[in-house]
Short mmCIF file of N, CA and C in Angstrom, two decimals:
data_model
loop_
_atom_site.label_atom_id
_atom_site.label_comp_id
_atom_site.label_asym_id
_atom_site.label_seq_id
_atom_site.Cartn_x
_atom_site.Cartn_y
_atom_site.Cartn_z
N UNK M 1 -13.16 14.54 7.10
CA UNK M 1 -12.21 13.73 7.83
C UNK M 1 -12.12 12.31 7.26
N UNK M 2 -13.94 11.76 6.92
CA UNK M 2 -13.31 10.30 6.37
C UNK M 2 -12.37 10.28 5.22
N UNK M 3 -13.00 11.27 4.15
CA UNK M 3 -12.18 11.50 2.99
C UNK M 3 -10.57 11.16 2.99
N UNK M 4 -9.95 12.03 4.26
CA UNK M 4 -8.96 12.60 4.21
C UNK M 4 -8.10 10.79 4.58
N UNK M 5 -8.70 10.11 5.66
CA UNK M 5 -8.27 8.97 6.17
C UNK M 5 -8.48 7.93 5.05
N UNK M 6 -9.68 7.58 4.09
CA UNK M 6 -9.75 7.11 2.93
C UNK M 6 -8.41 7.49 1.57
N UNK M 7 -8.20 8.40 1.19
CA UNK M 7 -7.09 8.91 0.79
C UNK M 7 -5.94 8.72 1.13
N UNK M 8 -5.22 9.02 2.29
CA UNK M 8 -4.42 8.43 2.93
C UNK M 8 -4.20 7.28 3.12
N UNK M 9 -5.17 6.11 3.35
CA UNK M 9 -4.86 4.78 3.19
C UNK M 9 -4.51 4.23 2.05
N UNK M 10 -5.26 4.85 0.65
CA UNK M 10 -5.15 4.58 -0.92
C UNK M 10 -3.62 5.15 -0.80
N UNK M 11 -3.07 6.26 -0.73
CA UNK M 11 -1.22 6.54 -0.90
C UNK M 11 -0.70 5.74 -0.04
N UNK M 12 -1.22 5.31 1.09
CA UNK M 12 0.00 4.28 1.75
C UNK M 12 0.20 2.88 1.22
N UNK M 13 -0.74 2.78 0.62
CA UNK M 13 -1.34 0.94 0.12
C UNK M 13 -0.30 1.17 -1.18
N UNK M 14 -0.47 2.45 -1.86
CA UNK M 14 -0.22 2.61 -3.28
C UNK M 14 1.93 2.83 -3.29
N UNK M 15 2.24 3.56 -2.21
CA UNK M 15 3.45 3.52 -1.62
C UNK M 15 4.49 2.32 -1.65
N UNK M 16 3.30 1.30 -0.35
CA UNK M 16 3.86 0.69 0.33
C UNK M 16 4.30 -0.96 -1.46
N UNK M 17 3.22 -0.59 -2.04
CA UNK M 17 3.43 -1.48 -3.16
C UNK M 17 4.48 -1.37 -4.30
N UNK M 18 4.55 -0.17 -4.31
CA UNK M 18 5.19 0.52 -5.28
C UNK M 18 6.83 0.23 -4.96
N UNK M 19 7.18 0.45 -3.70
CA UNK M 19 8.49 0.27 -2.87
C UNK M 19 8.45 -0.89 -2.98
N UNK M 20 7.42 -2.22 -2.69
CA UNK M 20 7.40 -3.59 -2.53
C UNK M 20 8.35 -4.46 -4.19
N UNK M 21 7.19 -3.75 -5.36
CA UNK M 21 7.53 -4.01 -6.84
C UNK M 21 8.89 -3.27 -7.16
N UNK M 22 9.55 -2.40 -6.83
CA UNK M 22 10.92 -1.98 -7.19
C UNK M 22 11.82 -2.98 -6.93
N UNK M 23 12.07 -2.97 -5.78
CA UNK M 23 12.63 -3.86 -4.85
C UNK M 23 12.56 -5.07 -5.39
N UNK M 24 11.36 -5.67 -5.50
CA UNK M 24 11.73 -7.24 -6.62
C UNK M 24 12.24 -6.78 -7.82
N UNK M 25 11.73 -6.12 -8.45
CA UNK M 25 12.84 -5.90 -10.14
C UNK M 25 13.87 -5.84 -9.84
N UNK M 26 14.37 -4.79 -9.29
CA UNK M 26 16.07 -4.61 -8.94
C UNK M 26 16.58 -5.53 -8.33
N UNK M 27 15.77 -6.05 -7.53
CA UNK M 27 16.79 -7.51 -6.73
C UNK M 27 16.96 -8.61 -7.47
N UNK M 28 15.76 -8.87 -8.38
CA UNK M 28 15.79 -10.21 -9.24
C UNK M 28 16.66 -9.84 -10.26
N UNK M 29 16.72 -8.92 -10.56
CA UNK M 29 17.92 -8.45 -12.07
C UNK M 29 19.05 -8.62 -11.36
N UNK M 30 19.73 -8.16 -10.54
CA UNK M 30 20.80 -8.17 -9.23
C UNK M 30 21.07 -10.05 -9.38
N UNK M 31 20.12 -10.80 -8.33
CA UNK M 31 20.25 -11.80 -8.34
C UNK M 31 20.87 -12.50 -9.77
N UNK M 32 20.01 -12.12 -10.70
CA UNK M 32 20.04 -12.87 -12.33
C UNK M 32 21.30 -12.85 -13.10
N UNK M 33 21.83 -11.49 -12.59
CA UNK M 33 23.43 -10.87 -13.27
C UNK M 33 24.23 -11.94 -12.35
N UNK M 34 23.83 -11.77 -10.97
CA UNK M 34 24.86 -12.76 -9.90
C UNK M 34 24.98 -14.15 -10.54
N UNK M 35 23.85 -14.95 -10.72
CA UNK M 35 23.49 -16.16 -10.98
C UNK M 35 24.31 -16.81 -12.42
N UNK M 36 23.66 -15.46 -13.33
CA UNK M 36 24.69 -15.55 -14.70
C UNK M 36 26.02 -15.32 -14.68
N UNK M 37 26.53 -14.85 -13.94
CA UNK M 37 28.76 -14.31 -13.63
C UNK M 37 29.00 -15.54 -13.02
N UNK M 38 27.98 -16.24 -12.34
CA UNK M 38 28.73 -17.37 -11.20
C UNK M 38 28.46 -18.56 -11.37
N UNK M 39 27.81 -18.89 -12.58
CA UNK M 39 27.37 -20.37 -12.24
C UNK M 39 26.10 -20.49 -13.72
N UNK M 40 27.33 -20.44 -14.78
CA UNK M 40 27.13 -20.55 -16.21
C UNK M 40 26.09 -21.46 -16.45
N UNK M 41 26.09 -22.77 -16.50
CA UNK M 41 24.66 -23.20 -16.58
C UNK M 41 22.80 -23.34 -16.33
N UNK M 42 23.44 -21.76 -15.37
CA UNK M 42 22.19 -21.84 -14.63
C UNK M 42 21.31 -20.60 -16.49
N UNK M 43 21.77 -20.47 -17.45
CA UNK M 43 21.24 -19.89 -18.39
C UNK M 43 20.08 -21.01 -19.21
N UNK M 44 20.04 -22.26 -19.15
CA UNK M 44 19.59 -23.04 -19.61
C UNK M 44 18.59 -23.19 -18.84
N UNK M 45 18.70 -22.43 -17.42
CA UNK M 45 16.97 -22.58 -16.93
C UNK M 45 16.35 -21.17 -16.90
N UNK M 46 16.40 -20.64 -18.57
CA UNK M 46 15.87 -19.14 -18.78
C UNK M 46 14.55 -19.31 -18.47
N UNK M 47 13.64 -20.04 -19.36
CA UNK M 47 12.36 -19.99 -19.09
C UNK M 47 11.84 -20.04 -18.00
N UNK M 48 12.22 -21.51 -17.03
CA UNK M 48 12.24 -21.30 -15.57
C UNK M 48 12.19 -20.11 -14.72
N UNK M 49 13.56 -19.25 -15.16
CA UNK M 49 13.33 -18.40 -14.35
C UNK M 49 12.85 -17.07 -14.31
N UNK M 50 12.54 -16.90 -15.67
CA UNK M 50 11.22 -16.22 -16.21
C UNK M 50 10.10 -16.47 -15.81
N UNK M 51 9.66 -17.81 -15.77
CA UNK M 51 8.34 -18.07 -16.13
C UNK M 51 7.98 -17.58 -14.13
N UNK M 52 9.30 -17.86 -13.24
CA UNK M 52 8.93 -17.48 -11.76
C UNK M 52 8.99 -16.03 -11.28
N UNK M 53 10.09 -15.60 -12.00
CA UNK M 53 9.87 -14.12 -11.68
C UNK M 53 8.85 -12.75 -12.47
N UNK M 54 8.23 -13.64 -13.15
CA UNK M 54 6.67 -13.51 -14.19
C UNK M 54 5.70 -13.64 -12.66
N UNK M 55 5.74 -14.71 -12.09
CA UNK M 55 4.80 -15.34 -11.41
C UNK M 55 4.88 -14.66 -9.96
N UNK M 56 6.15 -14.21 -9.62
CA UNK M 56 6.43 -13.53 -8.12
C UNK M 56 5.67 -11.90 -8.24
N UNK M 57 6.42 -11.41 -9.97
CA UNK M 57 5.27 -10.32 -9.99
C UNK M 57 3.72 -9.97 -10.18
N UNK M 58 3.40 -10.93 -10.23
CA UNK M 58 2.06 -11.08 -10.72
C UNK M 58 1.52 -11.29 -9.72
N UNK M 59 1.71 -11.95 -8.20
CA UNK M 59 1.57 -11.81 -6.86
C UNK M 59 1.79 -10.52 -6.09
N UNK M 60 3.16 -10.30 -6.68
CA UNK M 60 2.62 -8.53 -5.64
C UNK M 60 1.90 -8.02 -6.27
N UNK M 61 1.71 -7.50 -7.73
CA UNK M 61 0.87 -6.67 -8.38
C UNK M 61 -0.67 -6.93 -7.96
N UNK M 62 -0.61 -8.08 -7.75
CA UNK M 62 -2.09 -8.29 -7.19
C UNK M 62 -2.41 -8.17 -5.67
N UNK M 63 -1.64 -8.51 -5.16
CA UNK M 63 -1.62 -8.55 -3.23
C UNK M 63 -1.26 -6.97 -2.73
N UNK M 64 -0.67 -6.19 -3.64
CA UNK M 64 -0.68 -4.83 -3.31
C UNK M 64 -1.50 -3.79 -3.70
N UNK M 65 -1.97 -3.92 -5.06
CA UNK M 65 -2.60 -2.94 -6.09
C UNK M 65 -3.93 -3.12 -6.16
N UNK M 66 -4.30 -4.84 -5.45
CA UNK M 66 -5.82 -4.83 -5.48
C UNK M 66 -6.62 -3.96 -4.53
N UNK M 67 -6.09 -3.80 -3.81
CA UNK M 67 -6.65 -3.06 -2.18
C UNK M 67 -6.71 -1.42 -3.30
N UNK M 68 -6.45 -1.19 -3.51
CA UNK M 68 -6.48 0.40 -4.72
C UNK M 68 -7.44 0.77 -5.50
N UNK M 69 -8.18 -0.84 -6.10
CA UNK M 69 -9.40 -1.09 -6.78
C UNK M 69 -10.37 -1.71 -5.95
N UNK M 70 -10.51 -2.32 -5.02
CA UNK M 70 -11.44 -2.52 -4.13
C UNK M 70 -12.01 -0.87 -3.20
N UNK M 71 -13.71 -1.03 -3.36
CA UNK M 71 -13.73 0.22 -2.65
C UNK M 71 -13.30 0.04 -1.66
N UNK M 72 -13.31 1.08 -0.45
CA UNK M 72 -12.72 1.75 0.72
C UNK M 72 -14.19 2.46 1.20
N UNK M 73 -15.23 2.50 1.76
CA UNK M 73 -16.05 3.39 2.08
C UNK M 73 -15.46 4.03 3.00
N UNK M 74 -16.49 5.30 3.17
CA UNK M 74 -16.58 5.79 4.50
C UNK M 74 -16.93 5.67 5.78
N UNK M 75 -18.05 4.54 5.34
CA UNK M 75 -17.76 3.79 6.42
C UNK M 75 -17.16 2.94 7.12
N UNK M 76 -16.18 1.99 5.66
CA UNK M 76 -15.04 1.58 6.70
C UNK M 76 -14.00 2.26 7.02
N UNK M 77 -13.98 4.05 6.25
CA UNK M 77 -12.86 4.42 7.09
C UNK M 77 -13.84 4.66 8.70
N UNK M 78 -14.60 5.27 8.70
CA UNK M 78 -15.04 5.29 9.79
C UNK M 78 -15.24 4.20 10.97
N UNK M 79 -15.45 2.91 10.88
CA UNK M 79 -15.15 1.45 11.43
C UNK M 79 -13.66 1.76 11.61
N UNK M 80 -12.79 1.96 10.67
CA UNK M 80 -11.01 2.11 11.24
C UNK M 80 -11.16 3.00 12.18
N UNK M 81 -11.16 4.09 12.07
CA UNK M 81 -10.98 5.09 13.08
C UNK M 81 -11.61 4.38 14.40
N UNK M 82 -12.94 4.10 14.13
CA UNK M 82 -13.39 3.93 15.76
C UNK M 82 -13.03 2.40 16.26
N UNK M 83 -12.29 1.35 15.25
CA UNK M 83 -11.08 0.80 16.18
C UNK M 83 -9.69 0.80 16.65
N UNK M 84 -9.44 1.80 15.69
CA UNK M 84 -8.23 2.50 16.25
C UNK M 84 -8.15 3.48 17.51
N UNK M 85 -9.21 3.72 17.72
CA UNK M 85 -9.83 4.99 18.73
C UNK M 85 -10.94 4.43 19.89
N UNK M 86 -10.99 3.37 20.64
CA UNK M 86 -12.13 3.02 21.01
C UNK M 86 -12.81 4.04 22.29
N UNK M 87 -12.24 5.11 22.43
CA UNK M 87 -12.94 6.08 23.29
C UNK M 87 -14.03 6.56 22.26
N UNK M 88 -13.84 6.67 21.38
CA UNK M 88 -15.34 7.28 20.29
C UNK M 88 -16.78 6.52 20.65
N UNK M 89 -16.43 4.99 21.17
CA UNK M 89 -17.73 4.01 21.62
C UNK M 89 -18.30 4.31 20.36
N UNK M 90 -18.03 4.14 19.21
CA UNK M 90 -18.75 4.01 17.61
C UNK M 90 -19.55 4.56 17.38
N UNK M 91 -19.05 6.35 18.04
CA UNK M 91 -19.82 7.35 17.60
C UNK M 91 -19.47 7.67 16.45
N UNK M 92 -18.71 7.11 15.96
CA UNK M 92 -18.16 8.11 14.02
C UNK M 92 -19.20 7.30 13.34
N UNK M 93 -18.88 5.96 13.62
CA UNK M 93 -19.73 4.82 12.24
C UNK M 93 -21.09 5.57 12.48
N UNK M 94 -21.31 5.68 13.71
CA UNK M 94 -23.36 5.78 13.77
C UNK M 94 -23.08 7.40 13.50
N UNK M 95 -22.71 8.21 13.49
CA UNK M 95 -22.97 9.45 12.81
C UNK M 95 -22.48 8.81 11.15
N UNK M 96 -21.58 8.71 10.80
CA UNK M 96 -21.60 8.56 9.68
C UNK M 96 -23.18 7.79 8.77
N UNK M 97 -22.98 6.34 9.59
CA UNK M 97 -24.32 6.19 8.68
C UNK M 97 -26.16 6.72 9.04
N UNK M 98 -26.21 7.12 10.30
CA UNK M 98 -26.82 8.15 10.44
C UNK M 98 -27.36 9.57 9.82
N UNK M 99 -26.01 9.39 9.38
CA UNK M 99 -26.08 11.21 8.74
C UNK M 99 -26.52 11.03 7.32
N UNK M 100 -26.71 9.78 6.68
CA UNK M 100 -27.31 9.89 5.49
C UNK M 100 -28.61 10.25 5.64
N UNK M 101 -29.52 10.23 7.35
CA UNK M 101 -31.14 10.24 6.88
C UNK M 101 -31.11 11.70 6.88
N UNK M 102 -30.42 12.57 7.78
CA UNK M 102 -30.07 13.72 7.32
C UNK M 102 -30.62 14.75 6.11
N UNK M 103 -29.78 14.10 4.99
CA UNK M 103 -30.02 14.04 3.17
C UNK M 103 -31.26 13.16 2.80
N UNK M 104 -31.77 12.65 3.82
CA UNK M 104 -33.02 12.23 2.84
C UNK M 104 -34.22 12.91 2.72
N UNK M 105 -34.85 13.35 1.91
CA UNK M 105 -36.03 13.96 2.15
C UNK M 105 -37.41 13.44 2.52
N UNK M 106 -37.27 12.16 1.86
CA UNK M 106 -38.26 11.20 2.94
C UNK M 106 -38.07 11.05 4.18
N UNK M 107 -37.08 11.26 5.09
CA UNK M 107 -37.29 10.92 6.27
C UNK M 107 -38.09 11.79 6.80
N UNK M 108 -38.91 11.40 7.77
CA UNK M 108 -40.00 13.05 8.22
C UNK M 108 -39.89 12.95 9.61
N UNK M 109 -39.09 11.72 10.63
CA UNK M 109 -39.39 11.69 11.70
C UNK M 109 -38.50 12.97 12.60
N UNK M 110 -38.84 13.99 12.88
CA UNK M 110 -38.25 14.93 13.62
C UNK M 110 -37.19 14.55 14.54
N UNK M 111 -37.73 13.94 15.64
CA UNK M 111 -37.37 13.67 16.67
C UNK M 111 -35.93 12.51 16.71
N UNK M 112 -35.90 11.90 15.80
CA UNK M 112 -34.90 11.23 15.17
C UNK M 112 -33.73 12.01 14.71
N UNK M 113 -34.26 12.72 13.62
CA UNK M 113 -33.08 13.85 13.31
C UNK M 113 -32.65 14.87 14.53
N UNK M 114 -33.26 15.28 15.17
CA UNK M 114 -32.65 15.95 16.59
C UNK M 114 -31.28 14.99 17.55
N UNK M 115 -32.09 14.00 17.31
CA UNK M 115 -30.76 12.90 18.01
C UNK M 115 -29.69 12.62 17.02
N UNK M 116 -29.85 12.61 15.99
CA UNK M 116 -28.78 12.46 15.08
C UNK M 116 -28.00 14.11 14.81
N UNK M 117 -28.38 15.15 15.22
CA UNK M 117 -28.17 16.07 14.88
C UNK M 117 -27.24 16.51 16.12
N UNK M 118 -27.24 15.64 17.18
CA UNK M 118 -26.82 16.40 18.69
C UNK M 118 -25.61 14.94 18.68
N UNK M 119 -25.95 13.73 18.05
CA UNK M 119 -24.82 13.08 17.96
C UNK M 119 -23.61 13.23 16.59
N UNK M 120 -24.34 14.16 16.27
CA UNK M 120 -22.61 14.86 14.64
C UNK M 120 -21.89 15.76 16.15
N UNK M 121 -23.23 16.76 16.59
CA UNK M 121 -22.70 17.80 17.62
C UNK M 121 -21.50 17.11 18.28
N UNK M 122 -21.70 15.85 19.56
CA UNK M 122 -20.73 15.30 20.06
C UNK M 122 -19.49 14.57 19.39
N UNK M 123 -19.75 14.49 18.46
CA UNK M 123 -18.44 13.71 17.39
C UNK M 123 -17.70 14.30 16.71
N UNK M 124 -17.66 15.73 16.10
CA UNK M 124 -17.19 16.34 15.77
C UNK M 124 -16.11 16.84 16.55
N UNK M 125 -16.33 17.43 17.39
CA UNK M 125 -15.21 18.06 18.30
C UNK M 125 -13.73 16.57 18.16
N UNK M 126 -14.38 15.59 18.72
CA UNK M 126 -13.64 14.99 18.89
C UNK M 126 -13.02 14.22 17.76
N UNK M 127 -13.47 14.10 16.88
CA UNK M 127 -12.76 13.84 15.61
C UNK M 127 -12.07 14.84 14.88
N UNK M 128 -12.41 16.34 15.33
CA UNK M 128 -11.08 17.33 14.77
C UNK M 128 -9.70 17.19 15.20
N UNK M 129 -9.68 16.62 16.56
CA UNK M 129 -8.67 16.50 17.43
C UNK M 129 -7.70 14.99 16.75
N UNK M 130 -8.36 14.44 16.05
CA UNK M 130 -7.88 13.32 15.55
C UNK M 130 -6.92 13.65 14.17
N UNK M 131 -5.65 12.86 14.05
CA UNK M 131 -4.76 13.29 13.09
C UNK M 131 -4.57 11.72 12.21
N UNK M 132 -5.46 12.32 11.08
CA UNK M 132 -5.86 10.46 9.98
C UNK M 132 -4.51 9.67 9.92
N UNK M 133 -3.23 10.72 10.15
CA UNK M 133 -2.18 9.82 10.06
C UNK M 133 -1.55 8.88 11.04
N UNK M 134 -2.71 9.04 12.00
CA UNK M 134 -2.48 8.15 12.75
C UNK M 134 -3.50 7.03 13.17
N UNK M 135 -4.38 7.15 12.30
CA UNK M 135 -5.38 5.62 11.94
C UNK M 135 -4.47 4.94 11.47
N UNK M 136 -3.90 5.20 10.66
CA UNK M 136 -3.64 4.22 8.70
C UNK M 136 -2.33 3.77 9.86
N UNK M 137 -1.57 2.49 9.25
CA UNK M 137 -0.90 2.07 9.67
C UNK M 137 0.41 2.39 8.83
N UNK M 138 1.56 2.97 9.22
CA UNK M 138 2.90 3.12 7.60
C UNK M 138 3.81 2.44 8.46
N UNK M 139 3.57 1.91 9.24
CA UNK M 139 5.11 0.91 9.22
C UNK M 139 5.75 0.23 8.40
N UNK M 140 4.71 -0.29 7.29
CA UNK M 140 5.50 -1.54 6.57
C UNK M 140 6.16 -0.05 5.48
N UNK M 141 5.51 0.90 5.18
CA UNK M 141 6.61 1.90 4.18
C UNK M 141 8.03 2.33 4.50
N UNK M 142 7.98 2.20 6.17
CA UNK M 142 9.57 2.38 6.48
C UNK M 142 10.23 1.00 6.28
N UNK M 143 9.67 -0.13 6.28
CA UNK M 143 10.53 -1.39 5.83
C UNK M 143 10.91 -1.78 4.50
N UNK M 144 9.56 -1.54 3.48
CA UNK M 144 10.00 -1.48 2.06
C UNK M 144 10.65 -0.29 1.71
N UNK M 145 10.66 0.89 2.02
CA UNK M 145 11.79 1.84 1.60
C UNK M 145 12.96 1.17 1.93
N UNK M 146 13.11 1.27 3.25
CA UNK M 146 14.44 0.54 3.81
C UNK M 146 15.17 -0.75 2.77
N UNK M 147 14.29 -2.07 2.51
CA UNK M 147 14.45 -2.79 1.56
C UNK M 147 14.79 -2.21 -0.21
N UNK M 148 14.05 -1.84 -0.15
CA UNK M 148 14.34 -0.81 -1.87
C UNK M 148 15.48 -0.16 -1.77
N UNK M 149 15.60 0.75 -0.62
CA UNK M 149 17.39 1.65 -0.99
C UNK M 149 18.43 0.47 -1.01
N UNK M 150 18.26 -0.37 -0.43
CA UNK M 150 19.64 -1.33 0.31
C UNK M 150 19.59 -2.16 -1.24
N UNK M 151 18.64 -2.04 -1.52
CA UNK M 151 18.81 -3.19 -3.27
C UNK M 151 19.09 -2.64 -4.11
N UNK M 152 18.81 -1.13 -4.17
CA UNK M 152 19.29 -0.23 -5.18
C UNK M 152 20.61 0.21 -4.86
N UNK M 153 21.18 0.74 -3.85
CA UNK M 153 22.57 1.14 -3.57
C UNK M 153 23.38 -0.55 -3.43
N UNK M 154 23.23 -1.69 -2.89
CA UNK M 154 23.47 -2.80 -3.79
C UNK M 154 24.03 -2.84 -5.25
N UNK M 155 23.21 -2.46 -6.19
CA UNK M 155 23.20 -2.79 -7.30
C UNK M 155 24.11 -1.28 -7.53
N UNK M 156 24.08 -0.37 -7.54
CA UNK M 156 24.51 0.46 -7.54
C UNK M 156 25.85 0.76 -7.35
N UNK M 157 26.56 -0.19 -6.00
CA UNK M 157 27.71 -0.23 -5.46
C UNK M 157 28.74 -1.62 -6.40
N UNK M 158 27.46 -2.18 -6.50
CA UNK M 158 28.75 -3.58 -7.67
C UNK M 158 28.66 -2.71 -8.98
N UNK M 159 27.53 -1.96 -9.85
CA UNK M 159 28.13 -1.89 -11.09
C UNK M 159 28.77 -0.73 -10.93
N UNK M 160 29.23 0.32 -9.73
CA UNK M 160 30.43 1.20 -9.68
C UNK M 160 31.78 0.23 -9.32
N UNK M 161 31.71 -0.96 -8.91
CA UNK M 161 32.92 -1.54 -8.53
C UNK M 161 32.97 -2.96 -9.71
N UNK M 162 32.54 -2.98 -10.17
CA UNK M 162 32.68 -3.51 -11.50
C UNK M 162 31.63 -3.28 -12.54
N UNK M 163 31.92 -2.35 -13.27
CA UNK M 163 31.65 -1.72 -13.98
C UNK M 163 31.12 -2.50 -15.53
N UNK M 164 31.45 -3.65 -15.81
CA UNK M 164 31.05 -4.73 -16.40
C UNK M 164 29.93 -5.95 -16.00
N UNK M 165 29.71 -5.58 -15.11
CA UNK M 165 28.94 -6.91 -14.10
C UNK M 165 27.89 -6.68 -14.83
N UNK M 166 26.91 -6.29 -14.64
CA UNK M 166 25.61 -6.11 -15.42
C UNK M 166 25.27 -6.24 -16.86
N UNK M 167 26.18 -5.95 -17.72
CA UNK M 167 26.18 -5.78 -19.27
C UNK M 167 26.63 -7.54 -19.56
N UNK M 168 27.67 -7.87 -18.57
CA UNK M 168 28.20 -9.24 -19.00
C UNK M 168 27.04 -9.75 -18.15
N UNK M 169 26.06 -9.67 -17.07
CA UNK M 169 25.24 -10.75 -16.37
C UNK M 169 24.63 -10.72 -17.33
N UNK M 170 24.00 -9.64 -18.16
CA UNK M 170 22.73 -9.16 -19.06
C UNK M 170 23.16 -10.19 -20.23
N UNK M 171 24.26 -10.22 -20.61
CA UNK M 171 24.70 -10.95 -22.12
C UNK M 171 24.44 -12.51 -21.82
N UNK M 172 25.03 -12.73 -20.92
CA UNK M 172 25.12 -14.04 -20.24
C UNK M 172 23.98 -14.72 -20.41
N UNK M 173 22.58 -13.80 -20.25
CA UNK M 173 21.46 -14.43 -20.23
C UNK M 173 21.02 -14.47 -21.38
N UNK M 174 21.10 -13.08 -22.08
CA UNK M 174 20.56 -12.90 -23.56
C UNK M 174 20.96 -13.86 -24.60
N UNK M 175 22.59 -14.13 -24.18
CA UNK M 175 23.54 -15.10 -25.82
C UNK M 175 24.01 -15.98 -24.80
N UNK M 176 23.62 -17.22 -24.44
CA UNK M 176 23.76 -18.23 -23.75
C UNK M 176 24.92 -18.53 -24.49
#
């Protein structure tokens, strides 16, 4: 189960970024073609506006993609779940880290493992009943999708209705 909620948070993080970084390319190219058709001098602040839309990506790539390379234990999926869930009273975390003495072969105290063995018993049931897709949070994936189609059918809808816009924004910038 942690697995499954660990996993699931890595595709929503990995999603929700992925939709985030489209969405700026296509909008800033969008914007850049606009900027270049409408208002000719603004080509003389190329570097400028390179050197910012260099700098805007280099902020999401990091504010989205780091959470992907940072671990995720099981125990903090397990900490999520049991604050997302506070009827568990932080029976997942203490079975979870519990259940490592389990696997140890040094541990020898019996009577310990019996209590840890009767608290997986009570946690289980109730964590089958639990559906990981509803720990992880995906709201923000219905907003950056939402944002991403509307910039792509955008861009999509001016270079079907002018069919030159893009090649002349693109030149505009390239041959000042």
């Amino acid at each position: 189960f942690l697995n499954r909620v660990r996993r699931l948070r890595s595709q929503t993080q990995a999603l929700h970024g992925t939709y985030v970084l489209l969405t700026y390319i296509l909008g800033s190219y969008l914007l850049a073609c606009l900027l270049a058709w409408g208002y000719q001098p603004a080509v003389e602040w190329t570097w400028l506006i390179t050197g910012g839309f260099f700098g805007g990506l280099i902020y999401i790539i990091f504010s989205y993609f780091k959470v992907l390379l940072t671990p995720f234990s099981r125990d903090d999926a397990a900490l999520l779940v049991d604050s997302r869930y506070p009827a568990l009273k932080n029976a997942l975390i203490n079975s979870s880290q519990l259940g490592r003495c389990l696997n140890d072969p040094h541990f020898k105290n019996t009577t310990s493992l019996e209590f840890i063995h009767e608290l997986h018993r009570r946690t289980d049931p109730v964590v089958k009943k639990i559906d990981p897709s509803t720990v992880i949070d995906r709201s923000g994936i219905a907003i950056s999708r939402n944002w991403f189609l509307g910039t792509f059918f955008s861009l999509t809808f001016i270079a079907l209705l002018i069919p030159n816009f893009l090649k002349k924004g693109y030149a505009h910038w390239t041959d000042p």
